[in-house]
């Protein structure tokens, strides 16, 4: 969600900090700020507008320094306002009018901030914001005695919750200290400038440092890093609370901002919808067989040892998991449960050590899913696998097995190509488990591989339906409510379609299994209620047709995405777009695409901020 960039260098790092924030803008934010060590003091600039406005503010303020930190904030504690924007500073107890000594940025949530605030207020510290972050700045100040690293190490055990922080002190130029627990933070090792000492960087995502350095160290949970000119140290606490120096591997990460040229597209979301054939081809590249080896060394032994699957995910990824449940039970014959990650660890469940725990996450840093995974492991379920789009993410490091999708960077907040590539990864998992369980013959395996290889071509044909979808979007743009219907493995696709519409057009949308209409939702149907229906030619088609008649009998307007041979005709009150072909079990990957296009073009017609919808963030790294 929030973004962090920090640097220690001999050159002016303000442009680097601002460029790093720009590379993280796609994640979503409502305020931003920069603080630097300049002229022996802490100077900062903050804004509730975009980074471009912050850039103008820093230029106007004349900010220029070799040490500094920057941040984009997505509001949790306190409204989106300048006084709540990061970086936060501390000048000491009873020293509101004095020059700031400590400057700090923070991603995450500090759960015991209220009690820490009360303690610090009792010691004379004045608070200028409603944020939990300011508590950390004052706490570090209260523990500072000439060594910033020591002050941070003493402060961290007092914090409960999740954090990634970067902090510097007025009294120690050319030094930034960072720490992480439950929120991502990376160290970037830079080059020497003009023969001087090498520069070093911190960021919440390696993407923020693209073009500055490709030498990245992914900090582990509990790590603290001390950045100075030409050198840096990483330390971690042992079980006795003592700090020791540790080594972490340096990786060469060729991070790209993903903000490649839009080309003929109006928004990144539209571009990413049309990138799906390539994303699927890349995700399936090199898949010559359907053995468990696709998921890593040791996968065969794990697949042979498990007799059920537990899927943990949030949002769009949860809907991908819900589709996979139908596949896993019908094709692989393995009982499957899908849990919303944010709920799973807060209820009493019945663990089974023979369960394969599967997490699904685009970023690999989703806080709720990471926490759910750790909870599952604490219950004795050690077999773990992730479907993830970022090979260097925390989730991939935490799970024993992985399938890395190759969707590329997704800029639009509303997920599109990440979703379809997750489905492709989950289908491969289904087939691999089916093969291990003796439910996939060589002939069936060959047929499945042929169908998978044809997917990009099939998807191109679906994208050609865009002009017809645009015509529908003009009707939807005038509505404030919509229903989505699906049956079987297309019910989660209806859920995903409703989510996309509400995310970016702000139209209230709900999805139901079509058979549930008469159990309540039918009361909402009038001629003003558009009802979007996913209608593949599968075993539930005739049942679905009966549900559609229930809608028409109440005057509802039907908008049906139908396979060509479903014999559902366009007539008054029934609008039909015909899909190019029926694709069997893989049909959800095709049927979701026109729903993405419908949401996108409806949002365009309503004039919303498609790529950065209000109140939402791309990567949800707080609980």
Coordinates of C-alpha atoms in Angstrom, one line a residue:
X1 CA 0.0 0.0 0.0
X2 CA 2.3 2.8 1.2
X3 CA 5.7 3.3 -0.4
X4 CA 9.1 4.0 1.1
X5 CA 12.2 5.3 -0.5
X6 CA 15.4 6.3 1.4
X7 CA 19.0 7.1 0.3
X8 CA 22.4 8.0 1.6
X9 CA 24.8 9.4 -1.0
X10 CA 27.3 12.2 -1.8
X11 CA 25.0 13.6 -4.5
X12 CA 21.6 15.3 -4.2
X13 CA 19.2 12.4 -3.7
X14 CA 15.9 14.4 -3.8
X15 CA 15.3 13.6 -7.5
X16 CA 16.0 9.9 -6.7
X17 CA 13.5 9.9 -3.9
X18 CA 10.8 11.6 -6.0
X19 CA 11.4 9.3 -8.9
X20 CA 11.1 6.3 -6.6
X21 CA 7.8 7.6 -5.3
X22 CA 6.5 8.0 -8.9
X23 CA 7.4 4.4 -9.6
X24 CA 5.3 3.4 -6.6
X25 CA 2.3 5.6 -7.4
X26 CA 0.3 2.7 -8.9
X27 CA 0.0 1.1 -5.5
X28 CA -2.4 3.9 -4.4
X29 CA -1.9 6.7 -1.9
X30 CA -3.6 9.9 -0.6
X31 CA -0.6 11.9 0.6
X32 CA 3.1 12.0 0.1
X33 CA 6.2 13.7 1.5
X34 CA 10.0 14.0 1.6
X35 CA 12.4 14.8 4.5
X36 CA 16.1 15.4 4.1
X37 CA 19.2 16.2 6.2
X38 CA 20.1 19.7 4.8
X39 CA 22.3 22.3 6.4
X40 CA 22.5 20.5 9.7
X41 CA 18.7 20.3 10.1
X42 CA 15.7 18.2 9.1
X43 CA 13.8 19.8 6.3
X44 CA 10.6 18.3 4.7
X45 CA 7.8 18.9 2.2
X46 CA 4.4 17.1 2.3
X47 CA 1.4 17.1 0.1
X48 CA -2.1 15.6 -0.2
X49 CA -1.9 15.8 -4.0
X50 CA 0.1 13.7 -6.4
X51 CA 3.9 13.3 -6.4
X52 CA 4.1 15.8 -9.2
X53 CA 2.8 18.5 -6.9
X54 CA 5.2 17.3 -4.1
X55 CA 8.0 17.6 -6.6
X56 CA 7.1 21.3 -7.3
X57 CA 6.9 21.8 -3.5
X58 CA 10.4 20.4 -2.9
X59 CA 11.8 22.6 -5.7
X60 CA 10.1 25.7 -4.2
X61 CA 11.5 24.9 -0.8
X62 CA 15.0 24.4 -2.2
X63 CA 15.4 20.8 -0.8
X64 CA 18.7 19.4 -1.8
X65 CA 20.7 16.8 0.3
X66 CA 22.6 13.6 0.2
X67 CA 20.5 11.9 3.0
X68 CA 16.8 11.6 3.0
X69 CA 13.6 9.6 3.1
X70 CA 10.3 9.8 1.2
X71 CA 6.9 8.2 1.4
X72 CA 3.5 7.8 -0.2
X73 CA 0.7 7.2 2.4
X74 CA -2.6 5.3 2.1
X75 CA -4.6 6.6 5.2
X76 CA -5.3 4.2 8.0
X77 CA -5.0 6.2 11.2
X78 CA -6.1 9.8 10.6
X79 CA -7.7 11.4 7.6
X80 CA -5.7 12.2 4.4
X81 CA -4.3 15.6 5.5
X82 CA -1.0 17.3 5.4
X83 CA -0.5 17.0 9.2
X84 CA -1.0 13.2 8.9
X85 CA 1.3 12.8 5.9
X86 CA 4.8 11.2 6.3
X87 CA 7.6 11.8 7.1
X88 CA 6.8 12.5 10.7
X89 CA 9.3 14.2 13.0
X90 CA 10.2 14.5 16.7
X91 CA 11.8 17.5 18.4
X92 CA 11.6 16.1 21.9
X93 CA 9.4 16.6 24.9
X94 CA 7.9 20.0 25.3
X95 CA 9.8 21.1 22.2
X96 CA 7.1 21.6 19.6
X97 CA 8.7 24.9 18.5
X98 CA 12.2 23.5 18.3
X99 CA 13.9 22.1 15.3
X100 CA 13.1 18.5 14.6
X101 CA 15.7 15.9 15.5
X102 CA 14.2 12.6 14.2
X103 CA 12.5 12.1 10.8
X104 CA 10.7 8.8 10.1
X105 CA 8.5 7.1 7.5
X106 CA 6.5 3.9 8.2
X107 CA 4.5 1.3 6.4
X108 CA 2.2 -1.0 8.4
X109 CA 0.1 -0.6 11.6
X110 CA 1.3 -0.3 15.2
X111 CA -1.4 -2.0 17.2
X112 CA -0.3 -0.7 20.6
X113 CA 0.0 2.9 19.5
X114 CA -2.6 4.2 21.9
X115 CA -0.7 3.0 25.0
X116 CA 2.6 4.2 23.6
X117 CA 1.0 7.6 22.8
X118 CA -0.3 8.0 26.4
X119 CA 3.1 7.0 27.8
X120 CA 5.0 9.5 25.6
X121 CA 2.5 12.3 26.2
X122 CA 3.0 11.7 29.9
X123 CA 6.7 12.4 29.3
X124 CA 6.0 15.7 27.6
X125 CA 5.9 14.7 23.9
X126 CA 3.4 16.7 21.8
X127 CA 1.6 15.0 18.9
X128 CA 0.8 16.8 15.7
X129 CA -1.0 14.0 13.9
X130 CA -3.5 11.2 14.5
X131 CA -1.2 8.6 13.0
X132 CA 0.3 5.6 14.7
X133 CA 3.6 6.4 12.9
X134 CA 4.3 9.6 14.9
X135 CA 4.4 7.3 18.0
X136 CA 7.5 5.6 16.5
X137 CA 9.3 8.8 15.8
X138 CA 8.8 10.1 19.4
X139 CA 9.7 6.7 20.8
X140 CA 13.0 6.6 18.9
X141 CA 13.7 10.1 20.0
X142 CA 13.1 9.2 23.6
X143 CA 15.6 6.4 23.3
X144 CA 18.3 8.3 21.4
X145 CA 21.6 8.8 23.1
X146 CA 24.0 9.5 20.2
X147 CA 23.6 6.3 18.2
X148 CA 20.6 6.0 15.9
X149 CA 21.0 2.3 15.3
X150 CA 20.9 1.6 19.0
X151 CA 17.9 3.8 19.5
X152 CA 15.9 1.9 16.8
X153 CA 17.0 -1.5 18.1
X154 CA 15.8 -0.5 21.6
X155 CA 12.5 0.9 20.2
X156 CA 11.5 -2.1 18.1
X157 CA 10.7 -4.6 20.9
X158 CA 8.2 -2.0 22.2
X159 CA 6.1 -2.1 18.9
X160 CA 3.3 -4.6 18.3
X161 CA 2.0 -4.9 14.8
X162 CA 3.6 -4.6 11.4
X163 CA 6.1 -2.2 10.2
X164 CA 8.7 -1.2 7.7
X165 CA 10.5 2.0 8.8
X166 CA 13.2 4.3 7.6
X167 CA 14.6 7.0 9.9
X168 CA 17.4 9.5 10.1
X169 CA 18.6 11.9 12.8
X170 CA 19.7 15.5 12.6
X171 CA 22.8 14.7 14.7
X172 CA 24.1 12.0 12.4
X173 CA 24.4 13.1 8.8
X174 CA 24.9 10.5 6.1
X175 CA 23.0 7.8 8.0
X176 CA 19.6 6.1 7.6
X177 CA 18.4 3.2 9.6
X178 CA 15.7 0.8 8.4
X179 CA 13.8 -2.1 9.9
X180 CA 11.0 -4.5 8.9
X181 CA 8.5 -6.8 10.6
X182 CA 5.5 -8.0 8.6
X183 CA 5.9 -5.3 5.9
X184 CA 8.4 -5.5 3.0
X185 CA 11.7 -3.5 2.8
X186 CA 14.6 -3.9 0.5
X187 CA 18.2 -2.6 0.6
X188 CA 19.7 -1.3 -2.6
X189 CA 23.5 -1.3 -3.0
X190 CA 24.5 1.6 -5.3
X191 CA 27.7 2.6 -7.0
X192 CA 30.3 5.3 -6.0
X193 CA 29.7 8.8 -7.4
X194 CA 32.6 10.8 -8.7
X195 CA 35.1 8.6 -6.9
X196 CA 33.4 9.0 -3.5
X197 CA 32.0 6.3 -1.3
X198 CA 29.2 4.1 -2.7
X199 CA 25.6 5.2 -2.1
X200 CA 23.0 3.0 -0.5
X201 CA 19.2 2.9 -0.7
X202 CA 16.1 1.6 1.1
X203 CA 12.7 1.0 -0.5
X204 CA 9.5 -0.9 0.1
X205 CA 9.8 -2.4 -3.4
X206 CA 12.8 -2.9 -5.7
X207 CA 10.8 -1.2 -8.5
X208 CA 11.3 2.1 -6.7
X209 CA 15.1 1.8 -7.3
X210 CA 14.9 0.8 -11.0
X211 CA 17.5 2.8 -12.9
X212 CA 19.4 3.5 -9.7
X213 CA 20.6 0.1 -8.8
X214 CA 19.9 -3.5 -9.6
X215 CA 21.8 -4.9 -6.6
X216 CA 19.0 -5.7 -4.1
X217 CA 19.0 -7.3 -0.7
X218 CA 15.6 -8.5 0.5
X219 CA 15.5 -8.0 4.3
X220 CA 14.2 -10.9 6.4
X221 CA 11.6 -10.5 9.1
X222 CA 13.1 -8.7 12.1
X223 CA 16.1 -7.3 10.2
X224 CA 17.5 -3.9 11.0
X225 CA 19.8 -2.2 8.4
X226 CA 22.2 0.7 9.0
X227 CA 23.0 2.7 5.8
X228 CA 25.9 5.0 5.6
X229 CA 28.1 6.3 2.8
X230 CA 30.0 3.4 1.3
X231 CA 28.9 0.7 3.8
X232 CA 25.9 -0.9 5.4
X233 CA 25.2 -3.5 8.1
X234 CA 22.2 -5.8 8.7
X235 CA 21.5 -7.0 12.2
X236 CA 18.9 -9.3 13.7
X237 CA 17.9 -10.1 17.3
X238 CA 18.5 -13.5 18.7
X239 CA 16.1 -15.3 21.1
X240 CA 17.7 -13.5 24.1
X241 CA 17.1 -10.1 22.7
X242 CA 20.7 -9.5 21.7
X243 CA 21.6 -8.1 18.2
X244 CA 24.0 -9.8 15.9
X245 CA 25.3 -9.0 12.5
X246 CA 23.8 -11.2 9.7
X247 CA 24.4 -11.7 6.0
X248 CA 21.7 -11.6 3.4
X249 CA 22.2 -12.6 -0.2
X250 CA 22.5 -9.9 -2.9
X251 CA 20.3 -10.4 -5.9
X252 CA 20.5 -8.8 -9.3
X253 CA 17.0 -7.6 -9.9
X254 CA 16.2 -5.9 -13.2
X255 CA 13.2 -4.1 -11.9
X256 CA 11.0 -2.3 -14.4
X257 CA 8.6 0.4 -13.4
X258 CA 6.0 -1.3 -15.6
X259 CA 5.0 2.2 -16.7
X260 CA 5.9 1.4 -20.2
X261 CA 4.4 3.6 -22.9
X262 CA 0.6 3.3 -23.0
X263 CA 0.7 3.2 -26.8
X264 CA -2.8 3.2 -28.2
X265 CA -4.4 2.6 -24.8
X266 CA -6.2 5.2 -22.7
X267 CA -5.3 3.7 -19.3
X268 CA -3.1 1.0 -17.9
X269 CA -6.1 -1.1 -17.1
X270 CA -7.1 -1.3 -20.7
X271 CA -3.5 -2.0 -21.7
X272 CA -3.3 -4.8 -19.2
X273 CA -6.6 -6.3 -20.3
X274 CA -5.1 -6.5 -23.8
X275 CA -1.8 -7.9 -22.5
X276 CA -3.5 -11.0 -21.2
X277 CA -2.8 -13.2 -24.3
X278 CA 0.9 -12.5 -23.9
X279 CA 0.8 -12.8 -20.1
X280 CA -0.8 -16.3 -20.4
X281 CA 1.7 -17.3 -23.1
X282 CA 4.6 -16.2 -20.9
X283 CA 3.1 -18.0 -17.8
X284 CA 2.7 -21.2 -19.7
X285 CA 6.0 -21.0 -21.5
X286 CA 8.1 -24.0 -21.0
X287 CA 5.3 -26.2 -19.8
X288 CA 5.9 -29.4 -21.7
X289 CA 4.3 -31.8 -19.3
X290 CA 2.0 -31.7 -16.3
X291 CA 4.2 -33.3 -13.6
X292 CA 4.5 -31.9 -10.1
X293 CA 8.1 -30.8 -11.0
X294 CA 6.5 -27.6 -12.3
X295 CA 6.1 -26.5 -8.7
X296 CA 9.6 -27.1 -7.5
X297 CA 12.0 -29.7 -6.1
X298 CA 10.2 -32.0 -3.8
X299 CA 6.8 -31.3 -5.1
X300 CA 6.1 -34.9 -6.1
X301 CA 6.7 -36.2 -2.5
X302 CA 4.4 -33.4 -1.2
X303 CA 1.7 -34.1 -3.7
X304 CA 1.8 -37.8 -2.9
X305 CA 1.6 -37.0 0.9
X306 CA -1.5 -34.7 0.9
X307 CA -5.1 -35.7 0.6
X308 CA -6.8 -32.2 0.7
X309 CA -6.1 -28.6 -0.3
X310 CA -6.6 -25.4 1.7
X311 CA -6.5 -22.2 -0.4
X312 CA -5.8 -18.9 1.3
X313 CA -6.3 -15.6 -0.5
X314 CA -7.9 -12.1 -0.5
X315 CA -10.0 -10.1 -3.0
X316 CA -9.6 -11.1 -6.7
X317 CA -7.1 -13.8 -5.7
X318 CA -9.8 -15.3 -3.5
X319 CA -12.1 -15.6 -6.5
X320 CA -9.4 -17.3 -8.5
X321 CA -9.1 -19.8 -5.6
X322 CA -12.9 -20.3 -5.7
X323 CA -12.7 -21.3 -9.3
X324 CA -9.8 -23.6 -8.5
X325 CA -11.9 -25.4 -5.9
X326 CA -14.3 -26.6 -8.7
X327 CA -11.3 -27.8 -10.8
X328 CA -9.5 -29.5 -7.9
X329 CA -12.5 -31.4 -6.7
X330 CA -13.9 -32.4 -10.2
X331 CA -10.6 -33.1 -12.0
X332 CA -8.1 -34.0 -9.3
X333 CA -10.7 -35.5 -6.9
X334 CA -9.1 -33.8 -3.9
X335 CA -11.3 -32.1 -1.2
X336 CA -10.7 -28.4 -1.3
X337 CA -11.5 -25.5 1.0
X338 CA -11.1 -21.8 0.1
X339 CA -10.7 -19.3 2.9
X340 CA -10.6 -15.5 2.9
X341 CA -7.1 -15.0 4.4
X342 CA -8.1 -12.1 6.6
X343 CA -10.7 -14.3 8.3
X344 CA -9.0 -17.6 8.5
X345 CA -6.6 -17.0 11.4
X346 CA -9.2 -15.5 13.6
X347 CA -11.5 -18.5 13.8
X348 CA -11.1 -22.0 15.2
X349 CA -10.5 -24.5 12.4
X350 CA -9.6 -28.1 12.3
X351 CA -6.1 -28.6 11.0
X352 CA -4.9 -31.6 9.1
X353 CA -1.2 -32.2 8.5
X354 CA -2.0 -33.9 5.2
X355 CA -3.2 -30.6 3.8
X356 CA -1.5 -28.7 1.0
X357 CA -1.8 -25.0 1.9
X358 CA -2.0 -22.9 -1.2
X359 CA -1.7 -19.2 -1.1
X360 CA -2.6 -16.9 -4.0
X361 CA -1.2 -13.4 -4.2
X362 CA -0.2 -11.0 -7.1
X363 CA 2.4 -9.1 -5.1
X364 CA 3.5 -11.8 -2.7
X365 CA 3.4 -9.2 0.1
X366 CA -0.3 -9.3 1.0
X367 CA -0.2 -9.0 4.8
X368 CA -3.4 -10.9 5.5
X369 CA -2.3 -13.8 3.3
X370 CA 1.1 -14.0 4.8
X371 CA -0.3 -14.0 8.3
X372 CA -2.8 -16.7 7.3
X373 CA 0.0 -18.8 5.9
X374 CA 2.0 -18.5 9.2
X375 CA -1.1 -19.4 11.1
X376 CA -1.7 -22.5 9.1
X377 CA 1.9 -23.6 9.6
X378 CA 1.6 -23.0 13.4
X379 CA -1.3 -25.5 13.3
X380 CA 1.0 -28.2 11.9
X381 CA 0.3 -27.8 8.2
X382 CA 3.8 -27.8 6.8
X383 CA 3.1 -28.5 3.1
X384 CA 2.9 -25.0 1.5
X385 CA 2.7 -23.7 -2.1
X386 CA 2.1 -20.3 -3.6
X387 CA 0.8 -19.0 -6.9
X388 CA 2.5 -15.7 -7.1
X389 CA 3.6 -13.1 -9.7
X390 CA 6.7 -11.9 -7.9
X391 CA 9.6 -14.4 -7.7
X392 CA 11.5 -12.3 -5.1
X393 CA 8.5 -11.7 -2.8
X394 CA 8.1 -12.7 0.9
X395 CA 5.4 -15.2 0.0
X396 CA 7.7 -17.1 -2.4
X397 CA 10.4 -17.2 0.3
X398 CA 7.9 -18.4 2.9
X399 CA 6.4 -21.2 0.9
X400 CA 8.2 -24.5 0.2
X401 CA 6.8 -24.7 -3.4
X402 CA 5.8 -22.1 -5.9
X403 CA 4.5 -21.5 -9.4
X404 CA 5.5 -18.0 -10.6
X405 CA 3.1 -16.5 -13.0
X406 CA 4.5 -14.1 -15.5
X407 CA 1.9 -11.4 -15.8
X408 CA 4.5 -8.7 -15.6
X409 CA 4.0 -5.6 -13.6
X410 CA 0.3 -4.6 -13.2
X411 CA -0.2 -0.8 -12.7
X412 CA -4.0 -0.6 -12.6
X413 CA -5.4 -1.1 -9.1
X414 CA -8.1 -3.4 -10.5
X415 CA -6.4 -6.7 -11.3
X416 CA -6.9 -8.2 -14.7
X417 CA -3.9 -10.0 -16.2
X418 CA -2.8 -11.1 -12.7
X419 CA -6.1 -12.8 -12.2
X420 CA -6.1 -14.8 -15.5
X421 CA -2.5 -15.9 -15.0
X422 CA -3.4 -17.0 -11.5
X423 CA -6.1 -19.2 -13.0
X424 CA -3.6 -20.7 -15.4
X425 CA -1.3 -21.5 -12.5
X426 CA -4.1 -23.0 -10.5
X427 CA -5.2 -25.1 -13.5
X428 CA -1.7 -26.5 -13.8
X429 CA -1.7 -27.3 -10.1
X430 CA -5.0 -29.2 -10.6
X431 CA -3.7 -31.2 -13.5
X432 CA -0.4 -32.0 -11.7
X433 CA -2.4 -33.3 -8.6
X434 CA -4.7 -35.2 -10.9
X435 CA -1.7 -36.9 -12.6
X436 CA -0.1 -37.9 -9.2
X437 CA -3.5 -39.3 -8.1
X438 CA -3.9 -41.4 -11.2
X439 CA -6.7 -39.3 -12.7
X440 CA -5.0 -38.0 -15.8
X441 CA -4.2 -40.4 -18.6
X442 CA -1.4 -39.7 -21.2
X443 CA -4.1 -38.9 -23.8
X444 CA -5.9 -36.5 -21.4
X445 CA -2.6 -34.8 -20.6
X446 CA -1.9 -34.3 -24.2
X447 CA -5.4 -32.8 -24.8
X448 CA -5.0 -30.5 -21.8
X449 CA -1.7 -29.2 -23.0
X450 CA -3.1 -28.5 -26.4
X451 CA -6.0 -26.6 -24.8
X452 CA -3.6 -24.5 -22.6
X453 CA -1.4 -23.7 -25.6
X454 CA -4.5 -22.5 -27.5
X455 CA -5.6 -20.2 -24.7
X456 CA -3.8 -17.0 -25.9
X457 CA -5.4 -17.3 -29.4
X458 CA -8.8 -17.9 -27.8
X459 CA -8.3 -14.9 -25.7
X460 CA -7.5 -12.7 -28.6
X461 CA -10.8 -13.6 -30.2
X462 CA -12.6 -12.6 -27.0
X463 CA -10.8 -9.2 -27.0
X464 CA -12.3 -8.6 -30.4
X465 CA -15.7 -8.3 -28.7
X466 CA -14.7 -4.9 -27.2
X467 CA -16.9 -2.8 -29.6
X468 CA -20.0 -4.7 -28.5
X469 CA -19.1 -4.3 -24.8
X470 CA -18.6 -0.6 -25.3
X471 CA -22.2 -0.3 -26.5
X472 CA -23.4 -2.0 -23.4
X473 CA -21.3 0.2 -21.2
X474 CA -23.2 3.3 -22.3
X475 CA -26.3 1.8 -20.7
X476 CA -24.5 0.8 -17.5
X477 CA -23.0 4.2 -17.0
X478 CA -26.4 5.6 -16.2
X479 CA -27.1 2.9 -13.6
X480 CA -26.3 2.8 -9.9
X481 CA -26.9 -0.9 -9.2
X482 CA -26.3 -4.1 -11.0
X483 CA -26.6 -7.9 -10.4
X484 CA -24.2 -10.5 -11.8
X485 CA -25.2 -14.2 -12.1
X486 CA -23.3 -17.4 -12.7
X487 CA -23.5 -21.0 -12.0
X488 CA -20.9 -23.6 -11.0
X489 CA -17.4 -22.6 -11.7
X490 CA -18.6 -19.4 -13.4
X491 CA -20.2 -18.1 -10.1
X492 CA -16.8 -16.9 -8.9
X493 CA -16.4 -15.2 -12.4
X494 CA -19.6 -13.4 -11.7
X495 CA -18.2 -12.3 -8.3
X496 CA -15.1 -11.1 -10.0
X497 CA -17.1 -9.2 -12.6
X498 CA -19.2 -7.4 -9.9
X499 CA -16.0 -6.6 -8.0
X500 CA -14.4 -5.0 -11.1
X501 CA -17.5 -2.9 -11.8
X502 CA -17.8 -1.6 -8.2
X503 CA -14.0 -1.0 -7.9
X504 CA -13.6 1.4 -10.8
X505 CA -17.1 2.7 -11.8
X506 CA -18.4 3.0 -8.2
X507 CA -21.7 1.3 -9.3
X508 CA -23.0 -0.9 -6.5
X509 CA -22.8 -4.5 -7.8
X510 CA -23.6 -7.9 -6.3
X511 CA -23.1 -11.4 -7.6
X512 CA -25.1 -14.5 -6.9
X513 CA -25.3 -18.1 -8.0
X514 CA -28.2 -17.9 -10.4
X515 CA -30.2 -20.5 -8.5
X516 CA -30.3 -18.2 -5.5
X517 CA -32.3 -15.5 -7.2
X518 CA -35.6 -16.7 -5.9
X519 CA -34.2 -16.9 -2.3
X520 CA -34.0 -13.1 -2.0
X521 CA -32.2 -11.1 -4.7
X522 CA -35.2 -11.3 -7.1
X523 CA -36.8 -8.6 -4.9
X524 CA -34.3 -6.1 -6.3
X525 CA -35.1 -6.8 -10.0
X526 CA -36.9 -4.1 -11.9
X527 CA -36.5 -2.6 -15.4
X528 CA -33.9 -0.3 -13.9
X529 CA -31.7 -3.3 -12.7
X530 CA -29.2 -4.6 -15.3
X531 CA -28.5 -8.3 -14.7
X532 CA -25.3 -9.5 -16.2
X533 CA -25.2 -13.3 -16.8
X534 CA -22.3 -15.6 -17.6
X535 CA -23.8 -18.3 -19.8
X536 CA -21.4 -21.0 -21.0
X537 CA -22.8 -24.1 -22.7
X538 CA -22.2 -26.4 -19.8
X539 CA -24.2 -28.9 -17.8
X540 CA -26.0 -26.1 -15.9
X541 CA -27.1 -24.2 -19.0
X542 CA -30.8 -25.3 -18.9
X543 CA -31.0 -24.5 -15.2
X544 CA -29.5 -21.1 -16.0
X545 CA -32.1 -20.4 -18.7
X546 CA -34.9 -20.9 -16.2
X547 CA -33.2 -18.4 -13.9
X548 CA -33.1 -15.9 -16.8
X549 CA -36.8 -16.3 -17.3
X550 CA -37.3 -15.3 -13.7
X551 CA -35.6 -12.1 -14.4
X552 CA -37.4 -11.3 -17.6
X553 CA -40.8 -12.0 -15.9
X554 CA -40.0 -9.2 -13.4
X555 CA -39.0 -6.7 -16.2
X556 CA -35.3 -7.0 -15.5
X557 CA -32.8 -6.2 -18.3
X558 CA -30.6 -9.1 -19.1
X559 CA -27.0 -8.7 -20.5
X560 CA -25.8 -12.2 -21.4
X561 CA -22.3 -13.4 -22.3
X562 CA -23.3 -16.6 -24.0
X563 CA -21.4 -19.3 -25.9
X564 CA -22.4 -19.5 -29.5
X565 CA -24.5 -22.7 -29.2
X566 CA -26.5 -21.8 -26.1
X567 CA -29.6 -20.8 -28.2
X568 CA -30.1 -17.7 -26.1
X569 CA -31.4 -15.0 -28.5
X570 CA -31.3 -11.3 -28.4
X571 CA -34.8 -9.8 -27.9
X572 CA -36.6 -7.0 -26.1
X573 CA -35.0 -6.9 -22.6
X574 CA -32.4 -9.5 -23.4
X575 CA -29.0 -8.4 -24.8
X576 CA -26.6 -11.1 -25.9
X577 CA -22.9 -11.0 -26.8
X578 CA -21.7 -14.4 -28.2
X579 CA -18.4 -15.7 -27.1
X580 CA -16.2 -17.1 -29.9
X581 CA -16.0 -20.7 -28.6
X582 CA -16.8 -22.9 -25.6
X583 CA -13.7 -23.8 -23.8
X584 CA -14.8 -26.4 -21.3
X585 CA -13.1 -26.3 -17.9
X586 CA -11.0 -23.4 -19.0
X587 CA -14.0 -21.3 -19.9
X588 CA -13.6 -19.0 -16.8
X589 CA -10.4 -17.6 -18.3
X590 CA -12.3 -16.5 -21.3
X591 CA -15.6 -15.4 -19.8
X592 CA -13.9 -13.0 -17.3
X593 CA -12.4 -10.9 -20.0
X594 CA -15.6 -9.2 -21.3
X595 CA -16.6 -8.6 -17.7
X596 CA -13.3 -6.7 -17.3
X597 CA -14.0 -4.7 -20.5
X598 CA -17.5 -3.9 -19.3
X599 CA -16.2 -2.5 -16.0
X600 CA -13.5 -0.6 -17.8
X601 CA -15.6 1.1 -20.4
X602 CA -18.4 1.8 -17.9
X603 CA -15.9 3.6 -15.7
X604 CA -14.6 5.6 -18.7
X605 CA -18.1 6.6 -19.5
X606 CA -18.6 7.8 -15.9
X607 CA -15.3 9.7 -15.9
X608 CA -13.7 8.0 -12.9
X609 CA -10.0 7.6 -12.2
X610 CA -9.8 4.1 -13.7
X611 CA -6.2 3.2 -12.8
X612 CA -6.3 4.8 -9.3
X613 CA -9.9 4.3 -7.9
X614 CA -10.7 6.2 -4.8
X615 CA -9.9 4.7 -1.4
X616 CA -8.1 1.7 -2.9
X617 CA -4.5 0.6 -3.0
X618 CA -2.8 -1.9 -5.3
X619 CA -0.7 -3.9 -2.8
X620 CA -2.4 -4.4 0.6
X621 CA 0.6 -4.7 3.0
X622 CA -1.3 -3.9 6.2
X623 CA -4.0 -6.0 7.9

